[in-house]
């Protein structure tokens, strides 16, 4: 059986390839290379800075028992997109978004749809 090329090496051969899928919050993060004393190169994801707060959000009053992943499923169609809601609100811990019923948070618009076209 032929040797299987390591994932990182395979990515290197594809111009513009990135190790994170487009839906990941790290997709646009820069990949750095650290060279160790023995010459070994170690790839790492550079720090991801939060984007500026976006005014294009829809207010949502948090209900009892809601969680960021459930809100992402409901409003964005993918529970893995909870980070978009976290980025749109000034919190360090995403659990802060829903830990208090009655809190008003901003929900980013899904896929650039205007408020009238949004499916909920």
mmCIF file of N, CA and C in Angstrom:
data_model
loop_
_atom_site.group_PDB
_atom_site.id
_atom_site.type_symbol
_atom_site.label_atom_id
_atom_site.label_comp_id
_atom_site.label_asym_id
_atom_site.label_seq_id
_atom_site.Cartn_x
_atom_site.Cartn_y
_atom_site.Cartn_z
ATOM 1 N N UNK A 1 0.847 -1.174 0.000
ATOM 2 C CA UNK A 1 0.000 0.000 0.000
ATOM 3 C C UNK A 1 0.889 1.231 0.000
ATOM 4 N N UNK A 2 0.542 2.223 -0.790
ATOM 5 C CA UNK A 2 1.338 3.446 -0.888
ATOM 6 C C UNK A 2 1.303 4.208 0.436
ATOM 7 N N UNK A 3 2.419 4.891 0.711
ATOM 8 C CA UNK A 3 2.459 5.718 1.917
ATOM 9 C C UNK A 3 1.462 6.855 1.804
ATOM 10 N N UNK A 4 0.790 7.136 2.892
ATOM 11 C CA UNK A 4 -0.173 8.236 2.916
ATOM 12 C C UNK A 4 0.559 9.487 3.363
ATOM 13 N N UNK A 5 0.421 10.527 2.580
ATOM 14 C CA UNK A 5 1.095 11.785 2.872
ATOM 15 C C UNK A 5 0.423 12.462 4.063
ATOM 16 N N UNK A 6 1.198 13.001 5.004
ATOM 17 C CA UNK A 6 0.602 13.690 6.147
ATOM 18 C C UNK A 6 -0.304 14.840 5.691
ATOM 19 N N UNK A 7 -1.332 15.077 6.463
ATOM 20 C CA UNK A 7 -2.321 16.107 6.165
ATOM 21 C C UNK A 7 -1.678 17.455 5.890
ATOM 22 N N UNK A 8 -0.740 17.872 6.743
ATOM 23 C CA UNK A 8 -0.116 19.187 6.579
ATOM 24 C C UNK A 8 0.653 19.274 5.266
ATOM 25 N N UNK A 9 1.364 18.220 4.908
ATOM 26 C CA UNK A 9 2.123 18.223 3.660
ATOM 27 C C UNK A 9 1.184 18.304 2.460
ATOM 28 N N UNK A 10 0.082 17.597 2.518
ATOM 29 C CA UNK A 10 -0.883 17.634 1.424
ATOM 30 C C UNK A 10 -1.437 19.041 1.250
ATOM 31 N N UNK A 11 -1.687 19.727 2.353
ATOM 32 C CA UNK A 11 -2.198 21.097 2.269
ATOM 33 C C UNK A 11 -1.175 22.032 1.642
ATOM 34 N N UNK A 12 0.101 21.807 1.945
ATOM 35 C CA UNK A 12 1.154 22.659 1.401
ATOM 36 C C UNK A 12 1.186 22.624 -0.126
ATOM 37 N N UNK A 13 0.776 21.527 -0.704
ATOM 38 C CA UNK A 13 0.834 21.392 -2.155
ATOM 39 C C UNK A 13 -0.355 22.045 -2.856
ATOM 40 N N UNK A 14 -1.341 22.489 -2.092
ATOM 41 C CA UNK A 14 -2.525 23.127 -2.673
ATOM 42 C C UNK A 14 -2.442 24.626 -2.390
ATOM 43 N N UNK A 15 -2.274 25.448 -3.423
ATOM 44 C CA UNK A 15 -2.184 26.891 -3.191
ATOM 45 C C UNK A 15 -3.440 27.412 -2.504
ATOM 46 N N UNK A 16 -3.246 28.176 -1.441
ATOM 47 C CA UNK A 16 -4.359 28.786 -0.728
ATOM 48 C C UNK A 16 -5.101 27.852 0.200
ATOM 49 N N UNK A 17 -4.650 26.613 0.351
ATOM 50 C CA UNK A 17 -5.345 25.663 1.224
ATOM 51 C C UNK A 17 -5.237 26.113 2.670
ATOM 52 N N UNK A 18 -6.250 25.825 3.431
ATOM 53 C CA UNK A 18 -6.284 26.210 4.836
ATOM 54 C C UNK A 18 -6.774 25.015 5.643
ATOM 55 N N UNK A 19 -6.210 24.778 6.828
ATOM 56 C CA UNK A 19 -6.589 23.592 7.596
ATOM 57 C C UNK A 19 -7.960 23.660 8.264
ATOM 58 N N UNK A 20 -8.613 24.800 8.225
ATOM 59 C CA UNK A 20 -9.920 24.923 8.873
ATOM 60 C C UNK A 20 -11.006 25.112 7.821
ATOM 61 N N UNK A 21 -12.161 24.475 8.005
ATOM 62 C CA UNK A 21 -13.248 24.641 7.036
ATOM 63 C C UNK A 21 -13.789 26.072 7.046
ATOM 64 N N UNK A 22 -14.481 26.426 6.001
ATOM 65 C CA UNK A 22 -15.013 27.796 5.871
ATOM 66 C C UNK A 22 -15.958 28.178 7.011
ATOM 67 N N UNK A 23 -16.582 27.209 7.639
ATOM 68 C CA UNK A 23 -17.519 27.503 8.724
ATOM 69 C C UNK A 23 -16.822 27.709 10.066
ATOM 70 N N UNK A 24 -15.525 27.478 10.128
ATOM 71 C CA UNK A 24 -14.784 27.617 11.383
ATOM 72 C C UNK A 24 -14.413 29.071 11.652
ATOM 73 N N UNK A 25 -14.411 29.446 12.912
ATOM 74 C CA UNK A 25 -13.999 30.803 13.254
ATOM 75 C C UNK A 25 -12.518 31.021 12.986
ATOM 76 N N UNK A 26 -11.774 29.952 12.798
ATOM 77 C CA UNK A 26 -10.341 30.065 12.531
ATOM 78 C C UNK A 26 -10.005 30.004 11.037
ATOM 79 N N UNK A 27 -11.015 29.934 10.185
ATOM 80 C CA UNK A 27 -10.759 29.810 8.747
ATOM 81 C C UNK A 27 -9.873 30.936 8.222
ATOM 82 N N UNK A 28 -10.125 32.152 8.643
ATOM 83 C CA UNK A 28 -9.366 33.296 8.142
ATOM 84 C C UNK A 28 -8.129 33.609 8.980
ATOM 85 N N UNK A 29 -7.898 32.826 10.028
ATOM 86 C CA UNK A 29 -6.730 33.064 10.877
ATOM 87 C C UNK A 29 -5.456 32.702 10.107
ATOM 88 N N UNK A 30 -4.430 33.465 10.367
ATOM 89 C CA UNK A 30 -3.147 33.232 9.702
ATOM 90 C C UNK A 30 -2.446 32.021 10.327
ATOM 91 N N UNK A 31 -1.813 31.229 9.490
ATOM 92 C CA UNK A 31 -1.053 30.071 9.955
ATOM 93 C C UNK A 31 0.412 30.491 10.031
ATOM 94 N N UNK A 32 1.009 30.296 11.195
ATOM 95 C CA UNK A 32 2.411 30.635 11.387
ATOM 96 C C UNK A 32 3.266 29.382 11.384
ATOM 97 N N UNK A 33 4.551 29.585 11.224
ATOM 98 C CA UNK A 33 5.499 28.476 11.263
ATOM 99 C C UNK A 33 6.601 28.843 12.247
ATOM 100 N N UNK A 34 6.764 27.997 13.253
ATOM 101 C CA UNK A 34 7.831 28.176 14.240
ATOM 102 C C UNK A 34 8.921 27.166 13.935
ATOM 103 N N UNK A 35 10.155 27.656 13.821
ATOM 104 C CA UNK A 35 11.272 26.758 13.554
ATOM 105 C C UNK A 35 11.985 26.475 14.865
ATOM 106 N N UNK A 36 12.012 25.201 15.261
ATOM 107 C CA UNK A 36 12.672 24.807 16.498
ATOM 108 C C UNK A 36 14.186 24.782 16.302
ATOM 109 N N UNK A 37 14.901 24.697 17.415
ATOM 110 C CA UNK A 37 16.364 24.723 17.375
ATOM 111 C C UNK A 37 16.939 23.634 16.475
ATOM 112 N N UNK A 38 16.255 22.492 16.399
ATOM 113 C CA UNK A 38 16.763 21.390 15.554
ATOM 114 C C UNK A 38 16.343 21.526 14.094
ATOM 115 N N UNK A 39 15.664 22.621 13.764
ATOM 116 C CA UNK A 39 15.242 22.860 12.385
ATOM 117 C C UNK A 39 13.845 22.378 12.060
ATOM 118 N N UNK A 40 13.217 21.660 12.987
ATOM 119 C CA UNK A 40 11.862 21.173 12.771
ATOM 120 C C UNK A 40 10.897 22.352 12.715
ATOM 121 N N UNK A 41 10.018 22.328 11.724
ATOM 122 C CA UNK A 41 9.013 23.382 11.606
ATOM 123 C C UNK A 41 7.715 22.918 12.249
ATOM 124 N N UNK A 42 7.142 23.780 13.060
ATOM 125 C CA UNK A 42 5.877 23.495 13.726
ATOM 126 C C UNK A 42 4.871 24.545 13.267
ATOM 127 N N UNK A 43 3.781 24.084 12.685
ATOM 128 C CA UNK A 43 2.729 25.010 12.237
ATOM 129 C C UNK A 43 1.772 25.284 13.388
ATOM 130 N N UNK A 44 1.278 26.506 13.437
ATOM 131 C CA UNK A 44 0.322 26.888 14.469
ATOM 132 C C UNK A 44 -0.605 27.961 13.922
ATOM 133 N N UNK A 45 -1.740 28.087 14.544
ATOM 134 C CA UNK A 45 -2.694 29.116 14.165
ATOM 135 C C UNK A 45 -2.391 30.356 14.990
ATOM 136 N N UNK A 46 -2.177 31.456 14.298
ATOM 137 C CA UNK A 46 -1.889 32.705 15.009
ATOM 138 C C UNK A 46 -3.150 33.198 15.718
ATOM 139 N N UNK A 47 -2.948 34.072 16.671
ATOM 140 C CA UNK A 47 -4.042 34.595 17.476
ATOM 141 C C UNK A 47 -5.140 35.177 16.590
ATOM 142 N N UNK A 48 -6.348 34.843 16.920
ATOM 143 C CA UNK A 48 -7.521 35.374 16.221
ATOM 144 C C UNK A 48 -8.060 36.543 17.022
ATOM 145 N N UNK A 49 -8.057 37.713 16.429
ATOM 146 C CA UNK A 49 -8.604 38.886 17.090
ATOM 147 C C UNK A 49 -10.089 38.988 16.772
ATOM 148 N N UNK A 50 -10.853 39.433 17.747
ATOM 149 C CA UNK A 50 -12.286 39.596 17.513
ATOM 150 C C UNK A 50 -12.534 40.699 16.499
ATOM 151 N N UNK A 51 -13.473 40.477 15.611
ATOM 152 C CA UNK A 51 -13.806 41.527 14.643
ATOM 153 C C UNK A 51 -14.515 42.678 15.356
ATOM 154 N N UNK A 52 -14.556 43.848 14.731
ATOM 155 C CA UNK A 52 -15.303 44.951 15.334
ATOM 156 C C UNK A 52 -16.765 44.552 15.497
ATOM 157 N N UNK A 53 -17.414 45.087 16.538
ATOM 158 C CA UNK A 53 -18.827 44.774 16.747
ATOM 159 C C UNK A 53 -19.635 45.231 15.542
ATOM 160 N N UNK A 54 -20.513 44.355 15.098
ATOM 161 C CA UNK A 54 -21.329 44.600 13.915
ATOM 162 C C UNK A 54 -22.693 45.129 14.340
ATOM 163 N N UNK A 55 -23.091 46.248 13.745
ATOM 164 C CA UNK A 55 -24.412 46.809 14.053
ATOM 165 C C UNK A 55 -25.528 46.055 13.336
ATOM 166 N N UNK A 56 -25.162 45.181 12.405
ATOM 167 C CA UNK A 56 -26.163 44.464 11.620
ATOM 168 C C UNK A 56 -26.587 43.185 12.339
ATOM 169 N N UNK A 57 -27.170 43.365 13.521
ATOM 170 C CA UNK A 57 -27.670 42.244 14.304
ATOM 171 C C UNK A 57 -29.134 42.477 14.623
ATOM 172 N N UNK A 58 -29.792 41.404 14.979
ATOM 173 C CA UNK A 58 -31.192 41.481 15.386
ATOM 174 C C UNK A 58 -31.256 41.209 16.887
ATOM 175 N N UNK A 59 -31.944 42.055 17.655
ATOM 176 C CA UNK A 59 -32.013 41.811 19.098
ATOM 177 C C UNK A 59 -32.830 40.557 19.413
ATOM 178 N N UNK A 60 -32.389 39.852 20.445
ATOM 179 C CA UNK A 60 -33.086 38.649 20.901
ATOM 180 C C UNK A 60 -33.102 38.654 22.421
ATOM 181 N N UNK A 61 -34.267 38.439 22.997
ATOM 182 C CA UNK A 61 -34.388 38.338 24.452
ATOM 183 C C UNK A 61 -34.184 36.870 24.821
ATOM 184 N N UNK A 62 -33.176 36.607 25.638
ATOM 185 C CA UNK A 62 -32.821 35.246 26.021
ATOM 186 C C UNK A 62 -33.911 34.649 26.912
ATOM 187 N N UNK A 63 -34.346 33.460 26.555
ATOM 188 C CA UNK A 63 -35.328 32.734 27.341
ATOM 189 C C UNK A 63 -34.658 31.730 28.255
ATOM 190 N N UNK A 64 -35.375 31.244 29.236
ATOM 191 C CA UNK A 64 -34.842 30.243 30.164
ATOM 192 C C UNK A 64 -34.453 28.981 29.395
ATOM 193 N N UNK A 65 -33.290 28.446 29.686
ATOM 194 C CA UNK A 65 -32.839 27.204 29.085
ATOM 195 C C UNK A 65 -32.188 27.341 27.722
ATOM 196 N N UNK A 66 -32.106 28.555 27.191
ATOM 197 C CA UNK A 66 -31.464 28.714 25.885
ATOM 198 C C UNK A 66 -29.948 28.608 26.041
ATOM 199 N N UNK A 67 -29.303 28.156 24.970
ATOM 200 C CA UNK A 67 -27.843 28.037 24.938
ATOM 201 C C UNK A 67 -27.350 28.627 23.621
ATOM 202 N N UNK A 68 -26.090 29.057 23.579
ATOM 203 C CA UNK A 68 -25.567 29.625 22.334
ATOM 204 C C UNK A 68 -25.684 28.685 21.137
ATOM 205 N N UNK A 69 -25.433 27.389 21.338
ATOM 206 C CA UNK A 69 -25.519 26.460 20.211
ATOM 207 C C UNK A 69 -26.956 26.299 19.721
ATOM 208 N N UNK A 70 -27.917 26.323 20.642
ATOM 209 C CA UNK A 70 -29.327 26.217 20.239
ATOM 210 C C UNK A 70 -29.774 27.468 19.484
ATOM 211 N N UNK A 71 -29.288 28.621 19.926
ATOM 212 C CA UNK A 71 -29.611 29.869 19.225
ATOM 213 C C UNK A 71 -29.002 29.860 17.822
ATOM 214 N N UNK A 72 -27.781 29.357 17.714
ATOM 215 C CA UNK A 72 -27.139 29.289 16.406
ATOM 216 C C UNK A 72 -27.911 28.363 15.467
ATOM 217 N N UNK A 73 -28.395 27.246 15.987
ATOM 218 C CA UNK A 73 -29.210 26.340 15.163
ATOM 219 C C UNK A 73 -30.486 27.038 14.717
ATOM 220 N N UNK A 74 -31.128 27.707 15.633
ATOM 221 C CA UNK A 74 -32.411 28.355 15.333
ATOM 222 C C UNK A 74 -32.267 29.508 14.348
ATOM 223 N N UNK A 75 -31.283 30.371 14.573
ATOM 224 C CA UNK A 75 -31.171 31.582 13.767
ATOM 225 C C UNK A 75 -30.209 31.470 12.589
ATOM 226 N N UNK A 76 -29.184 30.623 12.711
ATOM 227 C CA UNK A 76 -28.171 30.541 11.661
ATOM 228 C C UNK A 76 -28.186 29.203 10.935
ATOM 229 N N UNK A 77 -28.967 28.234 11.453
ATOM 230 C CA UNK A 77 -29.095 26.947 10.787
ATOM 231 C C UNK A 77 -27.972 25.970 11.058
ATOM 232 N N UNK A 78 -27.076 26.284 12.008
ATOM 233 C CA UNK A 78 -25.947 25.416 12.305
ATOM 234 C C UNK A 78 -25.503 25.659 13.745
ATOM 235 N N UNK A 79 -25.622 24.664 14.626
ATOM 236 C CA UNK A 79 -25.235 24.879 16.015
ATOM 237 C C UNK A 79 -23.750 25.192 16.186
ATOM 238 N N UNK A 80 -22.937 24.803 15.221
ATOM 239 C CA UNK A 80 -21.511 25.087 15.279
ATOM 240 C C UNK A 80 -21.173 26.548 15.034
ATOM 241 N N UNK A 81 -22.154 27.328 14.663
ATOM 242 C CA UNK A 81 -21.926 28.755 14.399
ATOM 243 C C UNK A 81 -22.189 29.629 15.620
ATOM 244 N N UNK A 82 -22.256 29.020 16.804
ATOM 245 C CA UNK A 82 -22.471 29.776 18.047
ATOM 246 C C UNK A 82 -21.446 30.885 18.191
ATOM 247 N N UNK A 83 -20.267 30.689 17.659
ATOM 248 C CA UNK A 83 -19.199 31.680 17.792
ATOM 249 C C UNK A 83 -19.531 32.985 17.086
ATOM 250 N N UNK A 84 -20.369 32.934 16.054
ATOM 251 C CA UNK A 84 -20.784 34.178 15.383
ATOM 252 C C UNK A 84 -21.632 35.036 16.329
ATOM 253 N N UNK A 85 -22.454 34.380 17.122
ATOM 254 C CA UNK A 85 -23.274 35.105 18.101
ATOM 255 C C UNK A 85 -22.368 35.659 19.194
ATOM 256 N N UNK A 86 -21.407 34.849 19.638
ATOM 257 C CA UNK A 86 -20.466 35.316 20.665
ATOM 258 C C UNK A 86 -19.658 36.510 20.159
ATOM 259 N N UNK A 87 -19.209 36.452 18.902
ATOM 260 C CA UNK A 87 -18.444 37.572 18.336
ATOM 261 C C UNK A 87 -19.270 38.847 18.249
ATOM 262 N N UNK A 88 -20.578 38.706 18.056
ATOM 263 C CA UNK A 88 -21.448 39.868 17.891
ATOM 264 C C UNK A 88 -21.806 40.535 19.216
ATOM 265 N N UNK A 89 -21.414 39.933 20.317
ATOM 266 C CA UNK A 89 -21.740 40.451 21.647
ATOM 267 C C UNK A 89 -20.463 40.559 22.474
ATOM 268 N N UNK A 90 -20.330 41.578 23.283
ATOM 269 C CA UNK A 90 -19.089 41.771 24.049
ATOM 270 C C UNK A 90 -19.003 40.881 25.297
ATOM 271 N N UNK A 91 -18.778 39.582 25.085
ATOM 272 C CA UNK A 91 -18.601 38.651 26.205
ATOM 273 C C UNK A 91 -17.321 37.851 25.992
ATOM 274 N N UNK A 92 -16.684 37.470 27.070
ATOM 275 C CA UNK A 92 -15.489 36.631 26.968
ATOM 276 C C UNK A 92 -15.854 35.156 26.941
ATOM 277 N N UNK A 93 -16.864 34.782 27.704
ATOM 278 C CA UNK A 93 -17.288 33.391 27.807
ATOM 279 C C UNK A 93 -18.657 33.274 27.134
ATOM 280 N N UNK A 94 -18.810 32.434 26.100
ATOM 281 C CA UNK A 94 -20.092 32.349 25.402
ATOM 282 C C UNK A 94 -21.259 31.953 26.287
ATOM 283 N N UNK A 95 -20.968 31.293 27.414
ATOM 284 C CA UNK A 95 -22.067 30.927 28.321
ATOM 285 C C UNK A 95 -22.716 32.162 28.930
ATOM 286 N N UNK A 96 -21.975 33.273 28.959
ATOM 287 C CA UNK A 96 -22.540 34.526 29.472
ATOM 288 C C UNK A 96 -23.708 35.017 28.622
ATOM 289 N N UNK A 97 -23.734 34.615 27.359
ATOM 290 C CA UNK A 97 -24.798 35.058 26.461
ATOM 291 C C UNK A 97 -26.174 34.647 26.952
ATOM 292 N N UNK A 98 -26.254 33.438 27.521
ATOM 293 C CA UNK A 98 -27.562 32.873 27.854
ATOM 294 C C UNK A 98 -27.715 32.520 29.326
ATOM 295 N N UNK A 99 -26.772 32.924 30.174
ATOM 296 C CA UNK A 99 -26.863 32.532 31.581
ATOM 297 C C UNK A 99 -27.926 33.299 32.353
ATOM 298 N N UNK A 100 -28.462 34.352 31.754
ATOM 299 C CA UNK A 100 -29.464 35.161 32.434
ATOM 300 C C UNK A 100 -30.675 35.377 31.524
ATOM 301 N N UNK A 101 -31.795 34.749 31.868
ATOM 302 C CA UNK A 101 -33.020 34.935 31.087
ATOM 303 C C UNK A 101 -33.419 36.403 31.131
ATOM 304 N N UNK A 102 -33.882 36.910 29.998
ATOM 305 C CA UNK A 102 -34.287 38.304 29.897
ATOM 306 C C UNK A 102 -33.212 39.210 29.329
ATOM 307 N N UNK A 103 -31.993 38.724 29.257
ATOM 308 C CA UNK A 103 -30.897 39.518 28.688
ATOM 309 C C UNK A 103 -31.144 39.696 27.194
ATOM 310 N N UNK A 104 -30.833 40.865 26.671
ATOM 311 C CA UNK A 104 -30.973 41.124 25.236
ATOM 312 C C UNK A 104 -29.595 41.002 24.592
ATOM 313 N N UNK A 105 -29.511 40.115 23.602
ATOM 314 C CA UNK A 105 -28.261 39.927 22.865
ATOM 315 C C UNK A 105 -28.513 40.187 21.389
ATOM 316 N N UNK A 106 -27.447 40.425 20.647
ATOM 317 C CA UNK A 106 -27.556 40.624 19.206
ATOM 318 C C UNK A 106 -27.301 39.313 18.475
ATOM 319 N N UNK A 107 -28.162 39.000 17.532
ATOM 320 C CA UNK A 107 -27.998 37.812 16.699
ATOM 321 C C UNK A 107 -27.613 38.297 15.303
ATOM 322 N N UNK A 108 -26.438 37.884 14.798
ATOM 323 C CA UNK A 108 -26.058 38.323 13.450
ATOM 324 C C UNK A 108 -27.004 37.743 12.408
ATOM 325 N N UNK A 109 -27.185 38.478 11.337
ATOM 326 C CA UNK A 109 -28.075 38.022 10.277
ATOM 327 C C UNK A 109 -27.442 36.845 9.550
ATOM 328 N N UNK A 110 -28.214 35.837 9.299
ATOM 329 C CA UNK A 110 -27.725 34.606 8.650
ATOM 330 C C UNK A 110 -27.517 34.830 7.162
ATOM 331 N N UNK A 111 -26.332 34.537 6.688
ATOM 332 C CA UNK A 111 -26.060 34.542 5.250
ATOM 333 C C UNK A 111 -26.316 35.847 4.533
ATOM 334 N N UNK A 112 -26.329 36.949 5.281
ATOM 335 C CA UNK A 112 -26.527 38.242 4.651
ATOM 336 C C UNK A 112 -27.973 38.522 4.272
ATOM 337 N N UNK A 113 -28.926 37.710 4.750
ATOM 338 C CA UNK A 113 -30.333 37.967 4.440
ATOM 339 C C UNK A 113 -30.792 39.225 5.155
ATOM 340 N N UNK A 114 -31.641 39.978 4.512
ATOM 341 C CA UNK A 114 -32.246 41.117 5.192
ATOM 342 C C UNK A 114 -33.217 40.562 6.235
ATOM 343 N N UNK A 115 -33.587 41.379 7.189
ATOM 344 C CA UNK A 115 -34.458 40.937 8.276
ATOM 345 C C UNK A 115 -35.758 40.322 7.754
ATOM 346 N N UNK A 116 -36.290 40.834 6.667
ATOM 347 C CA UNK A 116 -37.546 40.321 6.121
ATOM 348 C C UNK A 116 -37.424 38.945 5.494
ATOM 349 N N UNK A 117 -36.236 38.579 5.026
ATOM 350 C CA UNK A 117 -36.041 37.308 4.337
ATOM 351 C C UNK A 117 -35.582 36.192 5.267
ATOM 352 N N UNK A 118 -35.337 36.495 6.498
ATOM 353 C CA UNK A 118 -34.734 35.549 7.430
ATOM 354 C C UNK A 118 -35.720 34.471 7.853
ATOM 355 N N UNK A 119 -35.256 33.219 7.846
ATOM 356 C CA UNK A 119 -36.101 32.101 8.301
ATOM 357 C C UNK A 119 -35.814 31.837 9.760
ATOM 358 N N UNK A 120 -36.847 31.736 10.559
ATOM 359 C CA UNK A 120 -36.675 31.430 11.991
ATOM 360 C C UNK A 120 -37.507 30.227 12.326
#
